[in-house]
C-alpha positions as a LaTeX table, in Angstrom:
\begin{tabular}{lrrr}
\hline
Residue & $x$ (\AA) & $y$ (\AA) & $z$ (\AA) \\
\hline
Met1 & $-160.57$ & 305.94 & $-32.25$ \\
Leu2 & $-160.69$ & 306.02 & $-28.62$ \\
Leu3 & $-160.61$ & 302.32 & $-28.10$ \\
Leu4 & $-157.36$ & 302.19 & $-30.33$ \\
Leu5 & $-155.96$ & 305.07 & $-28.23$ \\
Leu6 & $-156.57$ & 303.08 & $-24.91$ \\
Gly7 & $-155.42$ & 299.85 & $-26.68$ \\
Ile8 & $-152.01$ & 301.94 & $-27.05$ \\
Ile9 & $-151.85$ & 303.20 & $-23.80$ \\
Val10 & $-152.45$ & 299.84 & $-21.95$ \\
Leu11 & $-149.70$ & 298.21 & $-24.21$ \\
His12 & $-147.14$ & 300.91 & $-23.64$ \\
Val13 & $-148.16$ & 300.57 & $-19.74$ \\
Thr14 & $-147.64$ & 297.06 & $-19.95$ \\
Val15 & $-144.37$ & 297.12 & $-21.33$ \\
Leu16 & $-142.94$ & 299.63 & $-19.11$ \\
Val17 & $-144.24$ & 297.15 & $-16.21$ \\
Leu18 & $-142.80$ & 294.33 & $-17.46$ \\
Leu19 & $-139.42$ & 296.54 & $-18.30$ \\
Phe20 & $-139.38$ & 297.43 & $-14.60$ \\
Val21 & $-140.25$ & 294.20 & $-13.28$ \\
Ser22 & $-137.51$ & 292.47 & $-15.20$ \\
Thr23 & $-134.33$ & 294.98 & $-14.18$ \\
Ile24 & $-135.65$ & 294.67 & $-10.47$ \\
Val25 & $-135.20$ & 290.96 & $-9.95$ \\
Ser26 & $-132.26$ & 290.73 & $-7.95$ \\
Gln27 & $-130.51$ & 287.64 & $-9.52$ \\
Trp28 & $-130.97$ & 286.41 & $-13.13$ \\
Leu29 & $-128.02$ & 283.87 & $-13.08$ \\
Val30 & $-127.57$ & 281.68 & $-10.27$ \\
Asn31 & $-124.59$ & 279.13 & $-10.52$ \\
Gly32 & $-123.36$ & 277.58 & $-7.27$ \\
Glu33 & $-121.22$ & 280.17 & $-5.16$ \\
His34 & $-121.62$ & 282.76 & $-8.31$ \\
Thr35 & $-124.79$ & 285.23 & $-9.02$ \\
Ala36 & $-125.28$ & 287.68 & $-11.64$ \\
Asp37 & $-127.55$ & 290.16 & $-12.66$ \\
Leu38 & $-127.62$ & 293.63 & $-14.61$ \\
Trp39 & $-125.48$ & 295.54 & $-12.48$ \\
Gln40 & $-123.29$ & 293.20 & $-10.44$ \\
Asn41 & $-121.71$ & 290.20 & $-10.32$ \\
Cys42 & $-120.94$ & 288.54 & $-6.90$ \\
Thr43 & $-119.06$ & 285.71 & $-6.04$ \\
Ser44 & $-119.87$ & 284.05 & $-2.46$ \\
Gly45 & $-117.14$ & 281.45 & $-1.50$ \\
Thr46 & $-115.07$ & 282.00 & 1.64 \\
Ile47 & $-115.20$ & 285.74 & 1.12 \\
Phe48 & $-118.41$ & 287.49 & $-0.25$ \\
His49 & $-116.62$ & 289.61 & $-3.39$ \\
Cys50 & $-119.27$ & 291.89 & $-5.76$ \\
Leu51 & $-117.59$ & 293.31 & $-9.17$ \\
Ala52 & $-119.80$ & 296.13 & $-10.98$ \\
Ser53 & $-120.74$ & 294.90 & $-14.25$ \\
Ser54 & $-119.35$ & 298.31 & $-15.87$ \\
Asn55 & $-116.02$ & 298.27 & $-17.18$ \\
Asn56 & $-113.70$ & 301.21 & $-16.39$ \\
Gly57 & $-116.70$ & 303.60 & $-15.41$ \\
Glu58 & $-118.58$ & 302.45 & $-18.96$ \\
Cys59 & $-121.80$ & 301.06 & $-18.85$ \\
Ser60 & $-122.14$ & 297.55 & $-20.01$ \\
Leu61 & $-124.04$ & 296.38 & $-23.38$ \\
Glu62 & $-126.75$ & 294.91 & $-20.94$ \\
Ile63 & $-127.38$ & 297.98 & $-19.03$ \\
Arg64 & $-127.20$ & 300.32 & $-22.47$ \\
Ala65 & $-129.98$ & 297.92 & $-23.95$ \\
Val66 & $-132.29$ & 298.52 & $-21.01$ \\
Ala67 & $-131.69$ & 302.14 & $-21.01$ \\
Ala68 & $-132.38$ & 302.15 & $-24.81$ \\
Arg69 & $-135.39$ & 299.93 & $-24.12$ \\
Cys70 & $-136.74$ & 302.55 & $-21.72$ \\
Phe71 & $-136.27$ & 305.44 & $-23.72$ \\
Tyr72 & $-137.95$ & 303.63 & $-26.65$ \\
Ser73 & $-140.92$ & 302.59 & $-25.02$ \\
Leu74 & $-141.89$ & 305.67 & $-23.97$ \\
\hline
\end{tabular}
């Protein structure tokens, strides 16, 4: 029983570490002059310009998915 409990704890800690590492990575998509990640989309041409990934103050679907994963992994 103790071994099962330790296995579950190790599994949860591993999931949390992977989740945090995946959200900390700064750039998920790099395409020439355009970079995008979970929090903002940037364009680096003659002028470096970043836009938030959210629309009208609401969280984007990606951010909501990460928040839900954080909540359910606990």
